[in-house]
Short mmCIF file of C-alpha atoms and ligand atoms in Angstrom, two decimals:
data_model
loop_
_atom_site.label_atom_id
_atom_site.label_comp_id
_atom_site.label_asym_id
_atom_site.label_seq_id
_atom_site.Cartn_x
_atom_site.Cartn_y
_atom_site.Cartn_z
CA UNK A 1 108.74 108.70 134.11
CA UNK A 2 109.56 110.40 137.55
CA UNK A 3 107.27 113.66 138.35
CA UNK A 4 108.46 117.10 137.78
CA UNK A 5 110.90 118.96 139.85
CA UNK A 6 110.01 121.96 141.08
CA UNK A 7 112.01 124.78 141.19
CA UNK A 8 112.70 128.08 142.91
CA UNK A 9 111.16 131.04 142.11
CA UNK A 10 113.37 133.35 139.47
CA UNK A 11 115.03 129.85 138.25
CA UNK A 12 116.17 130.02 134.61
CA UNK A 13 114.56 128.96 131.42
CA UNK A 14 117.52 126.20 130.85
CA UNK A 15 116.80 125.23 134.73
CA UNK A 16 113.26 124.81 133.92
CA UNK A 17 114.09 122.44 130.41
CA UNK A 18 116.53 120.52 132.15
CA UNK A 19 114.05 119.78 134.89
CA UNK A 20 111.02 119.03 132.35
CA UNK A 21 113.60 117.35 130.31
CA UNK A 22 114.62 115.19 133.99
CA UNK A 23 111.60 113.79 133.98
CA UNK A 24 111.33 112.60 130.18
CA UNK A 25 114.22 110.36 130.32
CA UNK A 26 115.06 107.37 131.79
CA UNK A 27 115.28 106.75 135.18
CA UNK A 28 119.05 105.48 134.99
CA UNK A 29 119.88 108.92 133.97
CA UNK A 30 118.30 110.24 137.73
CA UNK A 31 118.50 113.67 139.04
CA UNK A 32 120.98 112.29 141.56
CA UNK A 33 123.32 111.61 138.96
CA UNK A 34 123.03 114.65 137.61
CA UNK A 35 123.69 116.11 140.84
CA UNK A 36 126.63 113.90 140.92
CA UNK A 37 127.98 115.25 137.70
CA UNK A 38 127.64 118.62 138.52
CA UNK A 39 130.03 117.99 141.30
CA UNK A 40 132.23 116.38 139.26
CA UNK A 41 131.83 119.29 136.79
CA UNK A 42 133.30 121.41 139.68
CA UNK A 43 136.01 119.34 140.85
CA UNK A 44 139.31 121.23 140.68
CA UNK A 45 142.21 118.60 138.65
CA UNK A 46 144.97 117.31 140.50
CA UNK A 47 145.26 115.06 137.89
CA UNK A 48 141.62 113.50 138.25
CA UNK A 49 139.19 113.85 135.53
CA UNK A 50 136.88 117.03 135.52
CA UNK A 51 133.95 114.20 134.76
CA UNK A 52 135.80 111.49 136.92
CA UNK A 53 132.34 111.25 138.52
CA UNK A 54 130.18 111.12 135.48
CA UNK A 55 127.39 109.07 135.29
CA UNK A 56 127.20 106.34 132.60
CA UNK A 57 124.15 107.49 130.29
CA UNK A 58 121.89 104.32 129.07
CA UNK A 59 121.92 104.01 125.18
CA UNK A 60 119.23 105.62 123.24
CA UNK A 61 115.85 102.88 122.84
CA UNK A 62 116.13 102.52 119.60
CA UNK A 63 119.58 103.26 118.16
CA UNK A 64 121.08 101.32 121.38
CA UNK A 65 119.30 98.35 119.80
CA UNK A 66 121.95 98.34 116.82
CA UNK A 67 124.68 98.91 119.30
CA UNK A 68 123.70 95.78 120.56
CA UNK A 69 123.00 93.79 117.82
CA UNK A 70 126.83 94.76 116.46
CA UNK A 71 128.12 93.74 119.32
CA UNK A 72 126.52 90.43 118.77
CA UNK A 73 129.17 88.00 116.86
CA UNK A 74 125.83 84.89 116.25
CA UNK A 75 125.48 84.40 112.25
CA UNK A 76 121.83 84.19 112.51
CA UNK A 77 121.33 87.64 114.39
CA UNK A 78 118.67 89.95 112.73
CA UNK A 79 118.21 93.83 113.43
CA UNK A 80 114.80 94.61 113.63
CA UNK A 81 115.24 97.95 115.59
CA UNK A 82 115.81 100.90 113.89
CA UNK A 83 113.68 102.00 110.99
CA UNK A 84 115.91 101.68 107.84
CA UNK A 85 115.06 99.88 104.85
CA UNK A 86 117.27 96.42 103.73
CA UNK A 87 116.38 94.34 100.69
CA UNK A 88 115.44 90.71 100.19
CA UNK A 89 119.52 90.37 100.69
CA UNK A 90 119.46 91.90 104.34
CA UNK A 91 121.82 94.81 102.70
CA UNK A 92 120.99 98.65 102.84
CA UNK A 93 119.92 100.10 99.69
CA UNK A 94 120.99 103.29 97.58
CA UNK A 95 117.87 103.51 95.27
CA UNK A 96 119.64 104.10 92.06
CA UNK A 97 118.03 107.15 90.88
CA UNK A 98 119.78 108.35 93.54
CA UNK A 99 123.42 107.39 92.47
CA UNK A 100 122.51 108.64 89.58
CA UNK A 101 121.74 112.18 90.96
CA UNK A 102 124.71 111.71 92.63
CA UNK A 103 126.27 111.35 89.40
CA UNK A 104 125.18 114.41 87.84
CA UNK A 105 126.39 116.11 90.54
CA UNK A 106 129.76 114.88 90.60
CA UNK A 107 130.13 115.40 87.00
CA UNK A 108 128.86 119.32 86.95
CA UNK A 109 132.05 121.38 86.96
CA UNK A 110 129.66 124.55 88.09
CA UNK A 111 129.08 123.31 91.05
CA UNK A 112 131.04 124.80 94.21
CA UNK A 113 131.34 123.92 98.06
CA UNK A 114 130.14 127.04 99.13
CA UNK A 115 127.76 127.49 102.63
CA UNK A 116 123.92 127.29 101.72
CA UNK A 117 121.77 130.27 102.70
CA UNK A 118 120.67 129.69 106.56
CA UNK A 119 117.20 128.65 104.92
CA UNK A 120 119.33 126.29 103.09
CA UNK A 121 118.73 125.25 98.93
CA UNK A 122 116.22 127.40 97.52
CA UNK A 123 114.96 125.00 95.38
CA UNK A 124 114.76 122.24 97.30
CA UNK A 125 112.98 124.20 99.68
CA UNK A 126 109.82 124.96 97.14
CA UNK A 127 110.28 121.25 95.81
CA UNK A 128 109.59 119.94 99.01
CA UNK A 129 106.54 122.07 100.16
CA UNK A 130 105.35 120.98 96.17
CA UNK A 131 106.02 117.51 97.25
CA UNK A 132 103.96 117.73 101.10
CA UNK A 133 101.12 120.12 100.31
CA UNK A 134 100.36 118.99 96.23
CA UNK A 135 101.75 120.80 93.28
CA UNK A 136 98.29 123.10 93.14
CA UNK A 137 98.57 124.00 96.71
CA UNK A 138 96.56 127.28 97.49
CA UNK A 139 99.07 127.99 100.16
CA UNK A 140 101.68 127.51 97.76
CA UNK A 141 100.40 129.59 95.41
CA UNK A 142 99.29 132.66 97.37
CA UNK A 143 102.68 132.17 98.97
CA UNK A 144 101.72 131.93 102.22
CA UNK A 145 103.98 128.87 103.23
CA UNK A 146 107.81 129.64 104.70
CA UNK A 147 110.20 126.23 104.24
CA UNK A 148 113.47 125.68 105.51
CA UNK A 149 115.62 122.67 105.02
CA UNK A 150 116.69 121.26 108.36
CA UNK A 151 118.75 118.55 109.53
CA UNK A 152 116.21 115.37 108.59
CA UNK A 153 113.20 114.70 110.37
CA UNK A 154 114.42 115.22 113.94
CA UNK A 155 115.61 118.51 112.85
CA UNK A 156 113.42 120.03 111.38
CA UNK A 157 110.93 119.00 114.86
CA UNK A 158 113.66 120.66 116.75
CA UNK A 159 113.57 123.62 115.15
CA UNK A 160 109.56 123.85 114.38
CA UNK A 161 109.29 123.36 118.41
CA UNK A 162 111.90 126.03 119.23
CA UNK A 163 110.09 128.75 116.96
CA UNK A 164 106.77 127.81 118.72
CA UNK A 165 108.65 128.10 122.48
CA UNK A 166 109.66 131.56 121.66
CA UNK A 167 106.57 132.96 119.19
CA UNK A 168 103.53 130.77 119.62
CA UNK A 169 101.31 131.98 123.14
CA UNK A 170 101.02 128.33 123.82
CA UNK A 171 103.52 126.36 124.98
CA UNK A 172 102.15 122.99 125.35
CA UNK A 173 102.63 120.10 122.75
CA UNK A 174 100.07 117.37 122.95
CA UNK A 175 101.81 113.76 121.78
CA UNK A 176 100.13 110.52 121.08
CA UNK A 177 100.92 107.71 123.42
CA UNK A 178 102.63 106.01 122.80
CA UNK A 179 105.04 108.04 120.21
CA UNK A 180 108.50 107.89 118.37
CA UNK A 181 110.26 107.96 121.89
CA UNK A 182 112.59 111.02 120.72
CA UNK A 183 109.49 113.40 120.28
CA UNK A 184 109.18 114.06 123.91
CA UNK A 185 112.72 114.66 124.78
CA UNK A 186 112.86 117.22 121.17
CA UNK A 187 110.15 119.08 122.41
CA UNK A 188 111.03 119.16 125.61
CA UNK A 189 114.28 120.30 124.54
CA UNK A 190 113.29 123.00 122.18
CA UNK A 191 111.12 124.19 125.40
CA UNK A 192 107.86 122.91 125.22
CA UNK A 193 105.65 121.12 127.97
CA UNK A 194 104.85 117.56 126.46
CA UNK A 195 101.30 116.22 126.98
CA UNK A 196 100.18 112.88 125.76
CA UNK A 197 96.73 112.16 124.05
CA UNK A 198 95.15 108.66 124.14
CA UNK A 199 95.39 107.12 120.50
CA UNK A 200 95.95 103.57 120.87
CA UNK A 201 93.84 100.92 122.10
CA UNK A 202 95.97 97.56 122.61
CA UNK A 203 92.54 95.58 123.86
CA UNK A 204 91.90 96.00 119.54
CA UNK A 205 95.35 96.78 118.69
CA UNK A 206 93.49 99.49 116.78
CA UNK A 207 93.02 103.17 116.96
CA UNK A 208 91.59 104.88 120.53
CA UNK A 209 89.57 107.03 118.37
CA UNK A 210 86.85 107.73 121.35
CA UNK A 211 89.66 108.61 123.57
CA UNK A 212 91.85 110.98 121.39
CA UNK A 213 89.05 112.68 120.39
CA UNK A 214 88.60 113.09 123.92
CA UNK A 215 91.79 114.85 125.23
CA UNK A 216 91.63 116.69 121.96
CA UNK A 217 88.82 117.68 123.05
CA UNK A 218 89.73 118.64 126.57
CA UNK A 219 93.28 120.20 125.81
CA UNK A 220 93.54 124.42 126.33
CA UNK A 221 92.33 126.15 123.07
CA UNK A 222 95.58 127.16 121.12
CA UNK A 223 97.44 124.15 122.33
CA UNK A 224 99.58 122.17 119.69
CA UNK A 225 99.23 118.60 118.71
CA UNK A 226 101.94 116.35 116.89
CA UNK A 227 100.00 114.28 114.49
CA UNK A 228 102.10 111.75 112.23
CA UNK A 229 101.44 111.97 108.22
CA UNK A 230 101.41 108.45 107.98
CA UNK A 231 102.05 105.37 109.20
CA UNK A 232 102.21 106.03 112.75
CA UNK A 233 105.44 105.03 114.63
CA UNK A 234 105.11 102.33 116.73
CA UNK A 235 101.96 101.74 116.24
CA UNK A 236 101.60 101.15 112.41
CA UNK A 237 97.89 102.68 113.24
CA UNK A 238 96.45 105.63 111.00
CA UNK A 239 93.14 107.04 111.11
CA UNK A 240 90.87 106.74 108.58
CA UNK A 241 90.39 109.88 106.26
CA UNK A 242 86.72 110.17 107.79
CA UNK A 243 88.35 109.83 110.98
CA UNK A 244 91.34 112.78 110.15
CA UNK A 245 87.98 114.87 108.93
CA UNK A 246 86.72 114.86 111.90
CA UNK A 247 90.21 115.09 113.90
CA UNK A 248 90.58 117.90 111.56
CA UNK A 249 86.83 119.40 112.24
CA UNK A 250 87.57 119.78 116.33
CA UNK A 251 91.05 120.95 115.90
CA UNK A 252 90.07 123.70 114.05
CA UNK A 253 87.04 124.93 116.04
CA UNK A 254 89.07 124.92 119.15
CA UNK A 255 92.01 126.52 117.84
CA UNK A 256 94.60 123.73 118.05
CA UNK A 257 97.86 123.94 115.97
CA UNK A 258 98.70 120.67 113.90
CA UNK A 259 102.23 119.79 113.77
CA UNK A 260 102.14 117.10 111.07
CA UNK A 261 105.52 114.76 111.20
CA UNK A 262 106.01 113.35 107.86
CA UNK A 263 108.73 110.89 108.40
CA UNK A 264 107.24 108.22 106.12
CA UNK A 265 105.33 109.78 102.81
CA UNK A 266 105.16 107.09 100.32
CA UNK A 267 106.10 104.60 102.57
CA UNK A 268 102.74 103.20 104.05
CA UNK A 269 100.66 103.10 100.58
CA UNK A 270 103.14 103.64 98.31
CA UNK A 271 101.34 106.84 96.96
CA UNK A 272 103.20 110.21 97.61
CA UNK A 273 99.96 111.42 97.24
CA UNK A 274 97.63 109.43 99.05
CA UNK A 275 100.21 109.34 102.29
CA UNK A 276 100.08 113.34 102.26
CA UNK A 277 96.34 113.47 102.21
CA UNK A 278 96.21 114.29 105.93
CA UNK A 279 98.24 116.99 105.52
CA UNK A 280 96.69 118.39 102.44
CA UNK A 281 93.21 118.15 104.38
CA UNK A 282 94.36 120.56 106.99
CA UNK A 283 95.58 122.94 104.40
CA UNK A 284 92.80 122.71 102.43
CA UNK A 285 90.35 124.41 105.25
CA UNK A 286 92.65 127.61 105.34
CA UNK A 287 94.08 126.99 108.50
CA UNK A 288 97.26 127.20 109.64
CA UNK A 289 100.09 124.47 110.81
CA UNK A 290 103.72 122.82 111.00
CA UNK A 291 104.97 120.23 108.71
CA UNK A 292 108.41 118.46 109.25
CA UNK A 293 109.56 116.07 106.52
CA UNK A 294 112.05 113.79 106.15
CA UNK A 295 113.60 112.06 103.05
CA UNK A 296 115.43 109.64 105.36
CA UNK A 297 113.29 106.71 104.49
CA UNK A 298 111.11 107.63 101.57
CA UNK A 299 114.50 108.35 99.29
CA UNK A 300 117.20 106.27 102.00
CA UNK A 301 118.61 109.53 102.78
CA UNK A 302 119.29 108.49 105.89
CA UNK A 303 123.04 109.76 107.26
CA UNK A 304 122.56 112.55 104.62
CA UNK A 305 120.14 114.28 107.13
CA UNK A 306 118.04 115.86 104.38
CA UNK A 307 114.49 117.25 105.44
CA UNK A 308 112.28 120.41 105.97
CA UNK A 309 110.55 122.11 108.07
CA UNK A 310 106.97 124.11 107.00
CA UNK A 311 104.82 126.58 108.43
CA UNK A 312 101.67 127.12 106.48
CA UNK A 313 100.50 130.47 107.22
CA UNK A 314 97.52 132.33 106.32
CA UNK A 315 98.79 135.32 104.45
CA UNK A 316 101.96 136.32 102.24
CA UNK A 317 103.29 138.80 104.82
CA UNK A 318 103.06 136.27 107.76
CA UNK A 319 104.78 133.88 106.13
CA UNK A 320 107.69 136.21 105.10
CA UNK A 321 107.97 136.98 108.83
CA UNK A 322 107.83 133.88 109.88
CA UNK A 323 110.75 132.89 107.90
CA UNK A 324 112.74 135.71 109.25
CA UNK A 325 112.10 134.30 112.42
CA UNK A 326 113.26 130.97 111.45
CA UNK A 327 116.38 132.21 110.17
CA UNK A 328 117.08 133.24 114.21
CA UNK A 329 116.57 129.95 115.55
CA UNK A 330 118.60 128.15 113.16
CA UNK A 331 121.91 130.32 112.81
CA UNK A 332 122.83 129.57 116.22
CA UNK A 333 122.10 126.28 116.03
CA UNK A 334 123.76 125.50 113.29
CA UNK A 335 124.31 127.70 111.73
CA UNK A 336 123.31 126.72 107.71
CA UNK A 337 122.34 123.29 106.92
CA UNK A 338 124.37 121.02 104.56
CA UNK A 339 124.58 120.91 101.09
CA UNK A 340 124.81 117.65 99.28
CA UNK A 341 121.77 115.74 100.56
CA UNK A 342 119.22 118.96 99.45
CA UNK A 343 121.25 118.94 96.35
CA UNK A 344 120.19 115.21 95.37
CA UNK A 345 116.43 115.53 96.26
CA UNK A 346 116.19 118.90 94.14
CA UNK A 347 117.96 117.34 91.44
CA UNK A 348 115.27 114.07 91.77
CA UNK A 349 112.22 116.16 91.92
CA UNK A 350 112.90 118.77 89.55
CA UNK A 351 112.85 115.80 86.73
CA UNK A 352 110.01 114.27 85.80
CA UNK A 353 112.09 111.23 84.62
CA UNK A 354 114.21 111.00 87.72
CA UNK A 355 110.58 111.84 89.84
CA UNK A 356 109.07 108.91 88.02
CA UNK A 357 111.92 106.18 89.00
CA UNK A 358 112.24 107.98 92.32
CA UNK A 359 108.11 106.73 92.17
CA UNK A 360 108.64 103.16 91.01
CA UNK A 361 111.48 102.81 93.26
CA UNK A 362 109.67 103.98 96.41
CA UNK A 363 106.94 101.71 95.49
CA UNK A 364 108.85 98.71 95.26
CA UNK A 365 110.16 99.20 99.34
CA UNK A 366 106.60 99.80 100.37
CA UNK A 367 105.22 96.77 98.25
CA UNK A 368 108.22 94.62 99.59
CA UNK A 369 107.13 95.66 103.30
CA UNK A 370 103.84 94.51 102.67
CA UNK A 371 104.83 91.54 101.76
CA UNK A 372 106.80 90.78 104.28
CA UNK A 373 103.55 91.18 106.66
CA UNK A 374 101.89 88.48 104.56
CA UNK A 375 104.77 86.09 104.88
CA UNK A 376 104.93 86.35 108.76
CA UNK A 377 101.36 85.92 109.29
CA UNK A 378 101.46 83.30 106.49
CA UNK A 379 104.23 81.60 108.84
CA UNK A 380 102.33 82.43 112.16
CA UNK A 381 99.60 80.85 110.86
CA UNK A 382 101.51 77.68 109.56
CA UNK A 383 102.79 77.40 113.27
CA UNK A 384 99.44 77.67 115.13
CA UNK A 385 100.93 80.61 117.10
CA UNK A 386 98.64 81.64 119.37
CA UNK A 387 96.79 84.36 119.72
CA UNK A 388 95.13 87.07 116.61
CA UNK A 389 97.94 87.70 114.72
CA UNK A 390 95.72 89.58 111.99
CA UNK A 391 97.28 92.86 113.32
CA UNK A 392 100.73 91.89 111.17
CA UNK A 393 98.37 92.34 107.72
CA UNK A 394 96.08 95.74 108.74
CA UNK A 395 99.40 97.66 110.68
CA UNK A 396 100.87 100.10 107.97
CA UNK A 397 104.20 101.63 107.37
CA UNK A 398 107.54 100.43 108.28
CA UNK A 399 106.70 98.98 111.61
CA UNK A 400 104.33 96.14 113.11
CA UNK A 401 103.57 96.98 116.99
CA UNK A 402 103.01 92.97 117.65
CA UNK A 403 101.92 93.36 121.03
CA UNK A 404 104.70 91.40 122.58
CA UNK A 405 106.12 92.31 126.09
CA UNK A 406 109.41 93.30 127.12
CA UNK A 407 110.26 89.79 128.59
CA UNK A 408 108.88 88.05 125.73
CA UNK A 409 111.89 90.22 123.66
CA UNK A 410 114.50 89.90 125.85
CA UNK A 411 113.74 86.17 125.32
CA UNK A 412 114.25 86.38 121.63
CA UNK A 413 117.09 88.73 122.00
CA UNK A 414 118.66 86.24 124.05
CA UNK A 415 117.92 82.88 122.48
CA UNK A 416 117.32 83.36 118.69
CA UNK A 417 118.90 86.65 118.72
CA UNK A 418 116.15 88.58 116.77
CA UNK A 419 116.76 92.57 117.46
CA UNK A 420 113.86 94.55 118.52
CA UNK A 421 112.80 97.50 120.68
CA UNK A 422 111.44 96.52 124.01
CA UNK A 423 108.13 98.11 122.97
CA UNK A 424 107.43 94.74 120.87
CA UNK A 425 108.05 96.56 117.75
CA UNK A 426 109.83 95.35 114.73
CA UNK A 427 110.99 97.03 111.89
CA UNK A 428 109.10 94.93 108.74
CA UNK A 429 111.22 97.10 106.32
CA UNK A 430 114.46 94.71 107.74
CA UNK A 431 112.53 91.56 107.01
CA UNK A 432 113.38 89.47 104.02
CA UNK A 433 111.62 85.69 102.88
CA UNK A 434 115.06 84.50 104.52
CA UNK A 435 114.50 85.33 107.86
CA UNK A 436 110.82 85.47 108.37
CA UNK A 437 110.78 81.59 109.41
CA UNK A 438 113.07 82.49 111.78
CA UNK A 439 111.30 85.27 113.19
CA UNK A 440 108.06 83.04 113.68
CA UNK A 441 109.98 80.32 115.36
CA UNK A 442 111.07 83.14 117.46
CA UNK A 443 107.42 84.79 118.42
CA UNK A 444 105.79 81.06 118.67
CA UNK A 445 108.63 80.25 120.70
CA UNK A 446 108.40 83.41 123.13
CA UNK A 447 104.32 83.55 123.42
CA UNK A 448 104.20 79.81 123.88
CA UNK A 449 106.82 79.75 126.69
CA UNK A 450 107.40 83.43 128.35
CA UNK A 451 103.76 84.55 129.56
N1 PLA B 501 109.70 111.11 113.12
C1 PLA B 501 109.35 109.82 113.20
C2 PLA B 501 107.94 109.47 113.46
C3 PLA B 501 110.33 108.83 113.02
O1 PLA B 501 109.97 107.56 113.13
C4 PLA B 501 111.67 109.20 112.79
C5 PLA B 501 112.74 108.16 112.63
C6 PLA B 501 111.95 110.56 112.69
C7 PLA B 501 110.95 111.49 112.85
C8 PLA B 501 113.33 111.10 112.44
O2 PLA B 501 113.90 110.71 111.29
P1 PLA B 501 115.18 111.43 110.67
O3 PLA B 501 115.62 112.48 111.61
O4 PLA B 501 116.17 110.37 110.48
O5 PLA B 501 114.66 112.00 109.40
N2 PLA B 501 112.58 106.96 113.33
C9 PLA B 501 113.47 105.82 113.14
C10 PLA B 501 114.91 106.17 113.39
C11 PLA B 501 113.37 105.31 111.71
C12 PLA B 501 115.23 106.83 114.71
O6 PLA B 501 114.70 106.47 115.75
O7 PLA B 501 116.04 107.77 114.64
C13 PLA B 501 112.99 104.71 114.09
O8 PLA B 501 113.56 103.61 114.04
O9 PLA B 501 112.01 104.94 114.82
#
């Protein structure tokens, strides 16, 4: 990451963002080329391209990984990049109480194409703070919570981070490093100054508990701080509920604002419950705070970009505000989110039968993730890799952060053609008993001969 620009007194708002945002990104995408497009940008024609001069942009770290991997015509290729869930069969999966929502929905004559409110599905909107903050939610039921549906995870970050840059006195967000790599560039985006706080430790693969209690402790009273739900991405490391207590205990006496992303409830333990417990610890105290979920994973929602966005306040009237607020960032954004994704989860959680197999489904991803940890260690082991591979079995969520180094992928990439981020993570949830032994051929292979 290159240092921050600075820039002439008087410049914009968008010339400071594009500057913070300059120094976010990767360094193929330099401020000289962007110099060099904005020449290109004011080219006059004579038959040459407005962008003739346009710099090539580098694919995006994660999603460039499946790029890749499609590009790759080898029948034994596995994609272990992105995040999305496959079955024992390596296919994706549409859990069925979904198609049977889906069902319902095709089959109800009533239903019309019209635009959603800019808040987007009423209902959905209540079921989801129900499903985040616990059915007998205090802030729930003293209505002090304001919910919009947003576009998925990411978009419901975006637009949490753009209310904050234009109502919130602080404008700094305080990350953990490492992070999902797009929450920098959202924040920065939705014009925020990104921080980082310590919170892992890869001398015990564990969590840096001394230090992010430290920079916690040190950041500017008021400041925000993205915390993950669950199942931290990359790291697969969560603190303990002792440990959120007292995460939760300093936070609150020095005035920092939680911003809980919630990309993966039900995912790590397989409770809905237990996976929102950090969440529900923060509202139980009184405070205040931002929670953006996402069904992507947790119902395989993914390209129907269903999620929310909610701002626990601490009275009625605030939260009504807030709302209005809300309504301001998102109508030129987007205007009003769409319709058919909200209308599956509200049909799912409005059921207690379809809630139940939404449940048992849910359960059976997480339970076949964990397994898939035992069978690589199991196959680790079997190998005499070396090194502590114990890492694979305690990690949680959809991800094990195994520690490898960028040349030790691009090894595996290139000779067993395993699909990863350079990071060393891999996505557990793409595993299956088929291609775990190739996997651990791969990793024995790569820390016995690339150091
Ligand atoms: N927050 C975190 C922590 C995530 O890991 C992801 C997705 C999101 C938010 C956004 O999800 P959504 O917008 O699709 O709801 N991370 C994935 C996919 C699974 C991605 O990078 O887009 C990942 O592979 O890291």
């Amino acid at each position: 990451m290159r240092p921050q620009v600075p820039l002439p007194p008087g410049s914009s708002s968008t010339d400071r963002r594009l500057s913070v945002l300059a120094s976010h990104l990767d360094s193929s995408s330099s401020m000289d080329s962007q110099n060099q497009s904005s020449v290109a940008l004011s080219a006059t024609s004579n038959g040459v391209s407005a962008f003739a001069n346009i710099a090539q942009a580098p694919e995006d770290p994660i999603l460039g990984v499946t790029v890749a991997y499609n590009k790759d015509p080898s029948p034994i290729k596995v994609n272990l990049g992105v995040g999305a869930y496959r079955t024992e069969e390596g296919k994706p999966l549409v859990l069925n109480v979904v198609r049977r929502a889906e069902q319902l929905l095709i089959n109800d004559p009533s239903r019309v194409k019209e635009y959603l409110p800019i808040t987007g599905l009423a209902d959905f909107n209540k079921l989801s703070a129900k499903l985040i903050l616990g059915a007998d939610s205090p802030a729930i039921q003293e209505n002090r919570v304001a919910t919009v549906q947003c576009l998925s995870g990411t978009g419901s970050l975006r637009v949490g981070g753009e209310f904050l840059a234009r109502h919130y006195h602080q404008r700094t967000i305080y990350i953990p490093q490492p992070t999902w790599g797009n929450h920098p560039k959202v924040f920065t985006l939705a014009g925020l100054s990104v921080k980082y706080y310590r919170y892992y430790d890869p001398a015990t693969r564990g969590l840096h508990f001394h230090g992010l209690m430290e920079d916690l402790g040190s950041a500017p009273s008021g400041a925000i701080v993205l915390l993950h739900a669950c199942a931290h991405n990359p790291t697969g490391v969560d603190p303990t509920l002792d440990q959120w207590n007292q995460i939760r205990q300093l936070m609150r006496s020095k005035g920092l604002l939680p911003f809980f992303d919630s990309a993966y409830q039900g995912f790590a333990s397989g409770s809905l419950d237990a996976d929102a417990e950090s969440v529900r610890m923060f509202v139980a105290d009184g405070g205040e705070l931002f929670a953006a979920q996402s069904y992507a994973k947790n119902m395989g929602l993914y390209g129907e970009r269903v999620g929310a966005l909610s701002i626990v306040c601490k009275a009625a009237d605030v939260a009504k505000r807030v709302e209005s607020q809300l309504k301001l960032v998102i109508r030129p954004m987007y205007s009003n989110p769409p319709i058919h994704g909200a209308s599956i989860v509200a049909t799912i959680l409005k059921d207690r039968d379809m809630y139940n197999e939404w449940t048992i489904e849910l359960k059976a991803m997480a339970d076949r993730i964990i397994s898939m940890r035992k069978e690589l260690s199991d196959a680790l082991r079997v190998r005499g890799t070396p090194g502590d591979w114990s890492h694979i079995i305690k990690q949680i969520g959809m991800f094990t952060f195994t520690g490898l180094n960028q040349e030790q992928v691009a090894f595996m990439t290139k000779e067993y053609h395993i699909y990863m981020t350079s990071d060393g993570r891999i996505s557990m949830a793409g595993l299956s008993s088929r291609t775990v032994p190739h996997l651990a051929d791969a990793i024995h292979a790569a820390v016995t001969t690339v150091v």
